[in-house]
mmCIF file of C-alpha atoms and ligand atoms in Angstrom:
data_model
loop_
_atom_site.group_PDB
_atom_site.id
_atom_site.type_symbol
_atom_site.label_atom_id
_atom_site.label_comp_id
_atom_site.label_asym_id
_atom_site.label_seq_id
_atom_site.Cartn_x
_atom_site.Cartn_y
_atom_site.Cartn_z
ATOM 1 C CA MET S 1 14.599 56.526 -35.173
ATOM 2 C CA SER S 2 12.584 53.941 -32.706
ATOM 3 C CA ILE S 3 9.910 51.894 -34.138
ATOM 4 C CA LYS S 4 7.700 53.550 -32.080
ATOM 5 C CA ASN S 5 8.485 56.983 -33.426
ATOM 6 C CA ILE S 6 8.358 55.587 -37.054
ATOM 7 C CA ARG S 7 5.090 54.424 -36.624
ATOM 8 C CA LEU S 8 3.699 57.831 -35.179
ATOM 9 C CA GLU S 9 5.165 59.395 -38.241
ATOM 10 C CA VAL S 10 2.982 56.936 -40.138
ATOM 11 C CA MET S 11 -0.046 57.846 -38.261
ATOM 12 C CA GLN S 12 0.538 61.489 -38.854
ATOM 13 C CA PHE S 13 0.850 61.156 -42.467
ATOM 14 C CA LEU S 14 -2.154 58.906 -42.647
ATOM 15 C CA GLU S 15 -3.928 61.225 -40.707
ATOM 16 C CA LYS S 16 -3.912 63.858 -43.203
ATOM 17 C CA ASN S 17 -6.627 61.452 -45.111
ATOM 18 C CA VAL S 18 -8.907 61.165 -42.223
ATOM 19 C CA ASP S 19 -11.523 63.362 -43.322
ATOM 20 C CA SER S 20 -11.403 61.741 -46.650
ATOM 21 C CA PHE S 21 -11.821 58.440 -44.787
ATOM 22 C CA VAL S 22 -14.833 59.698 -42.921
ATOM 23 C CA GLU S 23 -16.264 60.702 -45.953
ATOM 24 C CA GLN S 24 -15.820 57.352 -48.267
ATOM 25 C CA TYR S 25 -16.309 54.975 -45.234
ATOM 26 C CA LEU S 26 -18.841 56.377 -42.765
ATOM 27 C CA ILE S 27 -22.252 58.083 -43.037
ATOM 28 C CA PRO S 28 -23.565 61.295 -41.975
ATOM 29 C CA VAL S 29 -26.124 61.179 -39.179
ATOM 30 C CA GLU S 30 -29.099 62.395 -40.766
ATOM 31 C CA LYS S 31 -28.624 59.884 -44.012
ATOM 32 C CA ILE S 32 -27.796 56.473 -41.684
ATOM 33 C CA TRP S 33 -30.379 54.471 -40.687
ATOM 34 C CA GLN S 34 -31.192 54.355 -36.787
ATOM 35 C CA PRO S 35 -32.507 51.732 -34.654
ATOM 36 C CA SER S 36 -36.230 52.947 -34.579
ATOM 37 C CA ASP S 37 -36.317 52.547 -38.403
ATOM 38 C CA PHE S 38 -36.766 48.703 -38.003
ATOM 39 C CA LEU S 39 -38.827 48.506 -34.481
ATOM 40 C CA PRO S 40 -42.031 48.619 -33.725
ATOM 41 C CA ASN S 41 -42.755 52.355 -33.647
ATOM 42 C CA SER S 42 -43.957 53.265 -29.795
ATOM 43 C CA GLU S 43 -45.831 56.581 -30.762
ATOM 44 C CA GLY S 44 -48.100 54.554 -33.032
ATOM 45 C CA GLU S 45 -51.197 53.601 -32.720
ATOM 46 C CA ASN S 46 -50.401 49.967 -33.763
ATOM 47 C CA PHE S 47 -47.661 49.577 -31.263
ATOM 48 C CA PHE S 48 -49.097 46.803 -29.463
ATOM 49 C CA GLU S 49 -50.310 44.908 -32.428
ATOM 50 C CA GLU S 50 -46.650 45.229 -34.028
ATOM 51 C CA VAL S 51 -45.071 43.928 -30.772
ATOM 52 C CA LYS S 52 -47.399 40.986 -30.890
ATOM 53 C CA GLU S 53 -46.414 39.889 -34.069
ATOM 54 C CA LEU S 54 -42.976 40.600 -33.518
ATOM 55 C CA ARG S 55 -43.376 38.294 -30.456
ATOM 56 C CA GLU S 56 -45.396 35.722 -32.192
ATOM 57 C CA ILE S 57 -42.863 35.072 -35.058
ATOM 58 C CA ALA S 58 -40.070 35.057 -32.126
ATOM 59 C CA LYS S 59 -41.404 31.541 -31.120
ATOM 60 C CA GLU S 60 -39.881 29.817 -33.809
ATOM 61 C CA LEU S 61 -36.407 30.513 -33.144
ATOM 62 C CA PRO S 62 -34.162 28.113 -31.579
ATOM 63 C CA TYR S 63 -32.256 27.835 -28.314
ATOM 64 C CA ASP S 64 -28.617 28.249 -30.130
ATOM 65 C CA PHE S 65 -29.868 30.796 -32.246
ATOM 66 C CA TRP S 66 -31.408 33.416 -29.123
ATOM 67 C CA VAL S 67 -28.072 32.230 -27.076
ATOM 68 C CA THR S 68 -25.897 33.667 -30.076
ATOM 69 C CA LEU S 69 -28.006 36.579 -31.046
ATOM 70 C CA VAL S 70 -27.795 37.321 -27.118
ATOM 71 C CA GLY S 71 -23.702 37.070 -27.008
ATOM 72 C CA ASP S 72 -23.532 39.328 -30.538
ATOM 73 C CA THR S 73 -25.838 41.767 -28.862
ATOM 74 C CA ILE S 74 -23.596 41.939 -25.427
ATOM 75 C CA THR S 75 -20.557 42.225 -27.617
ATOM 76 C CA GLU S 76 -21.980 45.113 -29.526
ATOM 77 C CA GLU S 77 -23.078 46.890 -26.246
ATOM 78 C CA ALA S 78 -19.296 46.348 -24.867
ATOM 79 C CA LEU S 79 -18.593 49.318 -27.189
ATOM 80 C CA PRO S 80 -17.124 51.818 -24.299
ATOM 81 C CA THR S 81 -14.393 49.042 -23.985
ATOM 82 C CA TYR S 82 -13.253 49.262 -27.634
ATOM 83 C CA GLU S 83 -13.516 53.006 -27.957
ATOM 84 C CA SER S 84 -11.299 53.809 -24.748
ATOM 85 C CA TRP S 85 -8.912 51.229 -25.823
ATOM 86 C CA LEU S 86 -8.682 52.656 -29.507
ATOM 87 C CA MET S 87 -8.139 56.351 -27.964
ATOM 88 C CA ASP S 88 -5.045 55.086 -26.456
ATOM 89 C CA VAL S 89 -3.563 53.794 -29.505
ATOM 90 C CA GLU S 90 0.098 55.460 -30.594
ATOM 91 C CA GLY S 91 -1.181 58.780 -32.885
ATOM 92 C CA ILE S 92 -4.548 58.441 -31.908
ATOM 93 C CA ASP S 93 -5.260 61.247 -29.453
ATOM 94 C CA GLN S 94 -8.592 62.862 -28.094
ATOM 95 C CA ILE S 95 -7.319 65.567 -25.639
ATOM 96 C CA GLU S 96 -4.404 67.767 -27.290
ATOM 97 C CA ASN S 97 -5.600 70.370 -29.018
ATOM 98 C CA GLY S 98 -9.547 69.349 -29.334
ATOM 99 C CA GLY S 99 -8.448 66.030 -30.396
ATOM 100 C CA ASN S 100 -6.476 65.023 -33.640
ATOM 101 C CA GLY S 101 -7.955 63.608 -36.914
ATOM 102 C CA TRP S 102 -7.873 60.312 -35.584
ATOM 103 C CA SER S 103 -9.951 60.697 -32.549
ATOM 104 C CA LYS S 104 -12.444 61.851 -34.828
ATOM 105 C CA TRP S 105 -12.565 58.759 -36.647
ATOM 106 C CA ILE S 106 -12.661 56.677 -33.666
ATOM 107 C CA ARG S 107 -15.730 58.774 -32.530
ATOM 108 C CA GLN S 108 -17.777 58.782 -35.327
ATOM 109 C CA TRP S 109 -17.220 55.035 -35.975
ATOM 110 C CA THR S 110 -18.425 54.728 -32.429
ATOM 111 C CA GLY S 111 -21.161 56.290 -32.902
ATOM 112 C CA GLU S 112 -22.135 54.248 -35.925
ATOM 113 C CA GLU S 113 -21.489 51.064 -33.765
ATOM 114 C CA ASN S 114 -23.388 52.364 -30.975
ATOM 115 C CA ARG S 115 -26.524 51.801 -32.912
ATOM 116 C CA HIS S 116 -26.200 47.999 -33.448
ATOM 117 C CA GLY S 117 -26.230 47.190 -29.367
ATOM 118 C CA ASP S 118 -29.492 49.481 -29.266
ATOM 119 C CA LEU S 119 -30.967 48.107 -32.195
ATOM 120 C CA LEU S 120 -30.511 44.339 -30.834
ATOM 121 C CA ASN S 121 -31.175 45.336 -27.217
ATOM 122 C CA LYS S 122 -34.461 46.300 -27.543
ATOM 123 C CA TYR S 123 -35.487 43.410 -30.220
ATOM 124 C CA LEU S 124 -34.214 40.977 -27.686
ATOM 125 C CA TYR S 125 -36.457 42.974 -25.063
ATOM 126 C CA LEU S 126 -39.518 43.003 -27.106
ATOM 127 C CA SER S 127 -39.056 39.574 -28.117
ATOM 128 C CA GLY S 128 -40.102 38.173 -24.714
ATOM 129 C CA ARG S 129 -37.796 35.089 -25.440
ATOM 130 C CA VAL S 130 -35.172 36.147 -23.018
ATOM 131 C CA ASN S 131 -34.125 37.254 -19.520
ATOM 132 C CA MET S 132 -33.153 40.637 -19.737
ATOM 133 C CA ARG S 133 -31.786 41.049 -16.525
ATOM 134 C CA GLU S 134 -29.337 38.434 -16.721
ATOM 135 C CA ILE S 135 -28.220 39.821 -20.005
ATOM 136 C CA GLU S 136 -27.910 43.215 -18.404
ATOM 137 C CA MET S 137 -25.645 41.495 -15.756
ATOM 138 C CA THR S 138 -23.392 40.074 -18.581
ATOM 139 C CA THR S 139 -22.923 43.314 -20.148
ATOM 140 C CA GLN S 140 -21.929 45.079 -17.115
ATOM 141 C CA HIS S 141 -19.868 42.387 -15.953
ATOM 142 C CA LEU S 142 -18.170 42.428 -19.505
ATOM 143 C CA ILE S 143 -17.632 46.524 -19.451
ATOM 144 C CA ASN S 144 -16.278 45.894 -16.059
ATOM 145 C CA ASP S 145 -13.765 43.260 -17.177
ATOM 146 C CA GLY S 146 -12.553 45.109 -20.348
ATOM 147 C CA PHE S 147 -10.793 43.125 -22.392
ATOM 148 C CA ASP S 148 -6.916 42.615 -23.907
ATOM 149 C CA ILE S 149 -6.635 41.740 -27.622
ATOM 150 C CA GLY S 150 -2.721 41.812 -27.390
ATOM 151 C CA THR S 151 -2.345 44.644 -29.637
ATOM 152 C CA GLY S 152 -0.533 47.106 -26.942
ATOM 153 C CA THR S 153 -0.860 50.587 -28.369
ATOM 154 C CA ASP S 154 0.650 49.645 -31.415
ATOM 155 C CA PRO S 155 -1.460 51.269 -34.506
ATOM 156 C CA TYR S 156 -0.470 48.384 -36.599
ATOM 157 C CA LYS S 157 -1.623 45.683 -34.604
ATOM 158 C CA ASN S 158 -4.581 47.519 -33.721
ATOM 159 C CA PHE S 159 -5.509 47.966 -37.424
ATOM 160 C CA VAL S 160 -5.164 44.162 -38.245
ATOM 161 C CA TYR S 161 -7.269 43.138 -35.213
ATOM 162 C CA THR S 162 -10.048 45.916 -36.334
ATOM 163 C CA SER S 163 -10.101 44.931 -40.159
ATOM 164 C CA PHE S 164 -10.496 40.897 -38.376
ATOM 165 C CA GLN S 165 -12.800 41.894 -36.286
ATOM 166 C CA GLU S 166 -15.295 44.156 -38.730
ATOM 167 C CA LEU S 167 -15.208 41.172 -40.790
ATOM 168 C CA ALA S 168 -16.029 38.530 -38.388
ATOM 169 C CA THR S 169 -19.135 40.538 -37.257
ATOM 170 C CA TYR S 170 -20.137 41.077 -40.500
ATOM 171 C CA VAL S 171 -20.121 37.251 -41.023
ATOM 172 C CA SER S 172 -22.183 36.562 -38.017
ATOM 173 C CA HIS S 173 -24.636 39.527 -38.163
ATOM 174 C CA ASN S 174 -25.379 37.937 -41.668
ATOM 175 C CA ARG S 175 -25.735 34.539 -40.535
ATOM 176 C CA VAL S 176 -28.078 35.461 -38.085
ATOM 177 C CA ALA S 177 -29.728 37.187 -40.692
ATOM 178 C CA GLN S 178 -30.038 34.214 -43.028
ATOM 179 C CA ILE S 179 -31.071 32.050 -39.866
ATOM 180 C CA ALA S 180 -33.875 34.371 -38.871
ATOM 181 C CA LYS S 181 -35.206 34.642 -42.392
ATOM 182 C CA LYS S 182 -35.268 30.732 -42.880
ATOM 183 C CA PHE S 183 -37.395 30.756 -39.616
ATOM 184 C CA GLY S 184 -39.896 33.036 -41.421
ATOM 185 C CA ASP S 185 -38.739 36.359 -39.142
ATOM 186 C CA ASN S 186 -37.959 38.462 -42.113
ATOM 187 C CA LYS S 187 -37.956 41.977 -39.829
ATOM 188 C CA LEU S 188 -35.314 40.613 -37.634
ATOM 189 C CA SER S 189 -33.169 39.320 -40.691
ATOM 190 C CA LYS S 190 -33.615 42.723 -42.047
ATOM 191 C CA MET S 191 -32.105 44.173 -38.771
ATOM 192 C CA CYS S 192 -28.991 41.837 -38.883
ATOM 193 C CA LYS S 193 -28.581 42.787 -42.565
ATOM 194 C CA MET S 194 -28.445 46.300 -42.058
ATOM 195 C CA ILE S 195 -25.800 45.720 -38.999
ATOM 196 C CA ALA S 196 -23.887 43.842 -41.370
ATOM 197 C CA GLY S 197 -23.594 46.041 -43.788
ATOM 198 C CA ASP S 198 -22.108 48.600 -41.548
ATOM 199 C CA GLU S 199 -19.517 46.048 -40.408
ATOM 200 C CA MET S 200 -18.434 45.803 -43.885
ATOM 201 C CA ARG S 201 -17.725 49.202 -44.383
ATOM 202 C CA HIS S 202 -15.916 49.484 -41.390
ATOM 203 C CA HIS S 203 -13.749 46.472 -42.530
ATOM 204 C CA HIS S 204 -13.296 47.909 -45.654
ATOM 205 C CA ALA S 205 -11.885 51.150 -43.859
ATOM 206 C CA TYR S 206 -9.589 49.532 -41.507
ATOM 207 C CA SER S 207 -8.291 47.204 -44.046
ATOM 208 C CA GLU S 208 -7.426 50.349 -46.514
ATOM 209 C CA PHE S 209 -5.685 52.075 -43.327
ATOM 210 C CA VAL S 210 -3.452 48.625 -43.367
ATOM 211 C CA THR S 211 -3.119 48.522 -47.271
ATOM 212 C CA ARG S 212 -1.456 52.358 -46.582
ATOM 213 C CA ILE S 213 0.317 51.317 -44.093
ATOM 214 C CA PHE S 214 2.121 48.336 -46.059
ATOM 215 C CA GLN S 215 2.862 51.066 -48.875
ATOM 216 C CA VAL S 216 5.134 53.331 -46.427
ATOM 217 C CA ASP S 217 6.318 50.890 -43.652
ATOM 218 C CA PRO S 218 5.996 47.128 -45.461
ATOM 219 C CA SER S 219 8.262 45.212 -43.008
ATOM 220 C CA GLU S 220 6.923 46.386 -39.704
ATOM 221 C CA MET S 221 3.529 45.911 -40.950
ATOM 222 C CA MET S 222 4.276 42.251 -42.177
ATOM 223 C CA LEU S 223 5.615 41.969 -38.623
ATOM 224 C CA ALA S 224 2.799 43.480 -36.973
ATOM 225 C CA PHE S 225 0.131 41.072 -39.256
ATOM 226 C CA GLN S 226 2.152 37.912 -38.370
ATOM 227 C CA TYR S 227 2.484 38.873 -34.781
ATOM 228 C CA MET S 228 -1.646 39.036 -34.468
ATOM 229 C CA MET S 229 -2.033 35.935 -36.532
ATOM 230 C CA LYS S 230 0.377 34.052 -34.204
ATOM 231 C CA GLN S 231 -1.036 34.784 -31.304
ATOM 232 C CA LYS S 232 -4.508 34.599 -33.011
ATOM 233 C CA ILE S 233 -7.323 37.099 -32.756
ATOM 234 C CA VAL S 234 -9.114 36.972 -29.282
ATOM 235 C CA MET S 235 -12.744 37.647 -30.125
ATOM 236 C CA PRO S 236 -13.891 41.174 -28.073
ATOM 237 C CA ALA S 237 -16.206 38.988 -25.823
ATOM 238 C CA HIS S 238 -13.344 36.905 -24.444
ATOM 239 C CA PHE S 239 -14.179 37.623 -20.772
ATOM 240 C CA LEU S 240 -17.919 36.835 -21.168
ATOM 241 C CA ARG S 241 -19.191 35.699 -18.039
ATOM 242 C CA GLU S 242 -22.651 35.035 -16.629
ATOM 243 C CA SER S 243 -23.758 36.424 -13.474
ATOM 244 C CA GLY S 244 -22.281 35.149 -10.148
ATOM 245 C CA GLN S 245 -19.613 33.398 -12.452
ATOM 246 C CA LYS S 246 -15.916 33.658 -12.921
ATOM 247 C CA ILE S 247 -14.288 35.834 -15.593
ATOM 248 C CA SER S 248 -14.279 34.292 -19.152
ATOM 249 C CA THR S 249 -16.634 31.164 -18.061
ATOM 250 C CA ALA S 250 -19.181 31.730 -20.587
ATOM 251 C CA PHE S 251 -17.454 32.801 -23.689
ATOM 252 C CA GLU S 252 -16.493 29.088 -24.960
ATOM 253 C CA GLN S 253 -20.024 27.892 -24.298
ATOM 254 C CA PHE S 254 -21.336 30.918 -26.342
ATOM 255 C CA SER S 255 -18.993 30.277 -29.217
ATOM 256 C CA ASP S 256 -19.868 26.582 -29.085
ATOM 257 C CA SER S 257 -23.058 27.627 -29.634
ATOM 258 C CA ALA S 258 -22.358 29.936 -32.431
ATOM 259 C CA GLN S 259 -20.648 27.067 -34.194
ATOM 260 C CA ARG S 260 -23.213 24.664 -33.463
ATOM 261 C CA ILE S 261 -25.770 26.884 -35.583
ATOM 262 C CA GLY S 262 -22.925 27.770 -38.152
ATOM 263 C CA VAL S 263 -22.906 31.505 -37.347
ATOM 264 C CA TYR S 264 -19.137 32.041 -36.753
ATOM 265 C CA THR S 265 -17.410 28.715 -37.047
ATOM 266 C CA ALA S 266 -13.585 27.617 -37.098
ATOM 267 C CA ASN S 267 -14.054 27.752 -40.956
ATOM 268 C CA ASP S 268 -14.731 31.188 -40.629
ATOM 269 C CA TYR S 269 -11.760 32.284 -38.809
ATOM 270 C CA VAL S 270 -9.269 30.756 -41.727
ATOM 271 C CA ASP S 271 -11.412 32.056 -44.339
ATOM 272 C CA ILE S 272 -11.183 35.496 -42.679
ATOM 273 C CA MET S 273 -7.584 35.103 -42.537
ATOM 274 C CA GLN S 274 -7.225 34.032 -46.153
ATOM 275 C CA LYS S 275 -9.209 37.254 -47.144
ATOM 276 C CA LEU S 276 -7.098 39.557 -45.382
ATOM 277 C CA ILE S 277 -3.913 37.928 -47.394
ATOM 278 C CA ASN S 278 -5.542 38.218 -50.550
ATOM 279 C CA LYS S 279 -6.753 41.871 -50.136
ATOM 280 C CA TRP S 280 -3.294 43.208 -48.701
ATOM 281 C CA GLU S 281 -1.879 41.060 -51.663
ATOM 282 C CA VAL S 282 0.677 40.069 -49.146
ATOM 283 C CA ASP S 283 2.459 37.696 -51.613
ATOM 284 C CA LYS S 284 3.326 40.809 -53.788
ATOM 285 C CA ILE S 285 4.827 42.909 -51.077
ATOM 286 C CA THR S 286 8.087 43.999 -51.943
ATOM 287 C CA ASN S 287 10.960 45.979 -50.391
ATOM 288 C CA LEU S 288 11.095 43.755 -47.396
ATOM 289 C CA THR S 289 13.782 42.857 -44.615
ATOM 290 C CA ASP S 290 15.031 39.278 -44.415
ATOM 291 C CA GLU S 291 12.548 38.700 -40.854
ATOM 292 C CA ALA S 292 9.710 40.234 -42.880
ATOM 293 C CA GLU S 293 10.361 37.982 -45.699
ATOM 294 C CA LYS S 294 9.804 35.157 -43.205
ATOM 295 C CA ALA S 295 6.955 36.655 -41.695
ATOM 296 C CA ARG S 296 5.598 36.569 -45.153
ATOM 297 C CA ASP S 297 6.066 32.857 -45.899
ATOM 298 C CA TYR S 298 4.837 32.144 -42.469
ATOM 299 C CA LEU S 299 1.309 33.924 -43.413
ATOM 300 C CA MET S 300 0.817 32.753 -46.734
ATOM 301 C CA LYS S 301 1.103 28.879 -45.398
ATOM 302 C CA LEU S 302 -0.941 29.717 -42.156
ATOM 303 C CA PRO S 303 -4.772 29.255 -43.605
ATOM 304 C CA ALA S 304 -3.876 26.025 -44.809
ATOM 305 C CA ARG S 305 -2.480 24.875 -41.714
ATOM 306 C CA MET S 306 -5.142 26.087 -39.625
ATOM 307 C CA ALA S 307 -7.692 24.635 -41.739
ATOM 308 C CA ARG S 308 -6.335 21.064 -40.984
ATOM 309 C CA ILE S 309 -6.277 21.858 -37.275
ATOM 310 C CA SER S 310 -10.048 23.301 -37.414
ATOM 311 C CA GLU S 311 -10.968 19.911 -39.492
ATOM 312 C CA ARG S 312 -10.324 18.195 -36.045
ATOM 313 C CA LEU S 313 -12.235 20.260 -34.037
ATOM 314 C CA VAL S 314 -15.126 18.722 -31.983
ATOM 315 C CA ILE S 315 -18.145 20.921 -31.118
ATOM 316 C CA PRO S 316 -20.506 19.320 -28.209
ATOM 317 C CA ALA S 317 -23.703 18.433 -29.613
ATOM 318 C CA GLU S 318 -25.374 19.325 -26.053
ATOM 319 C CA GLY S 319 -25.183 22.879 -25.369
ATOM 320 C CA HIS S 320 -24.850 24.762 -21.784
ATOM 321 C CA ILE S 321 -28.104 26.011 -20.849
ATOM 322 C CA PHE S 322 -27.477 29.805 -20.127
ATOM 323 C CA LYS S 323 -29.002 32.112 -17.732
ATOM 324 C CA TRP S 324 -29.989 34.646 -20.595
ATOM 325 C CA VAL S 325 -32.491 32.093 -22.305
ATOM 326 C CA GLU S 326 -34.418 29.828 -20.287
ATOM 327 C CA PRO S 327 -35.308 26.596 -22.109
ATOM 328 C CA ALA S 328 -38.895 26.473 -20.680
ATOM 329 C CA ARG S 329 -39.851 29.413 -22.712
ATOM 330 C CA LEU S 330 -39.041 27.679 -26.102
HETATM 331 FE FE1 FE2 K 1 -21.082 46.380 -34.452
HETATM 332 FE FE1 FE2 K 2 -18.210 47.588 -37.043
#
């Protein structure tokens, strides 16, 4: 049987449990938080006072903070790219017979994710600290540009990617929450904490899918994991650009801002890799082919190797000035 057919079979096998995955890892619409739970109530009498207070507190937050929060928001807002990509993965089908179990998972995951961009976008709009039109143009560009995360339509590689990425977004939203709190912005801190909580749940789900694949197709799963780590996980916003600029030109500057303020660093990348290796107990997996044994050896040594490389990384002290955030306003 071809590798592609085996993957399809594995996906069909796991699909039998999709309902229990949805139940265990996602939250029903009526029970889950919504963006308006954390924003000034625009129907309320005190709306303008609440907005005023939000804007006063927002004045305390530094430049790199805004750049990072804007970049995180835009990343969340490019959700159409991620949903359409995942719907194309081998074994996930939204068309035939009204869609299979996996497409149901993807839709409900998308429904949860969609709240993140909504909440952050509304917060940024109310804050008065950022140029919304520039942000909106970047978002539209990013959706236009799509992305290429190097997974192809392979479900194994895609689930490695999502396991990694959900944890990476957990880390960054959680750090933003901590920094907001440090600057006395408890409401923004709470918003980012709530989002981070969702990301952690999603991480648990996707990494559980990988655990189960390791149980039935260990060698191929190991090779897919190695493949993804070898080529490195690209961030979903790697094509980021400002208005009037070429594709991808803003990504590194955004990522420098995130590193400088400590929201997401090269060390975090290595940490996440190590967490995945531990979670999947890569050292204990048996029944591997020779090639997969070699892949395991490679993976086990990789975090230490990457940590040495990241020590040498130098982040420029002076940041790029983005059209999204005018320094004069701060
Ligand atoms: Fe998200
Ligand atoms: Fe997520």
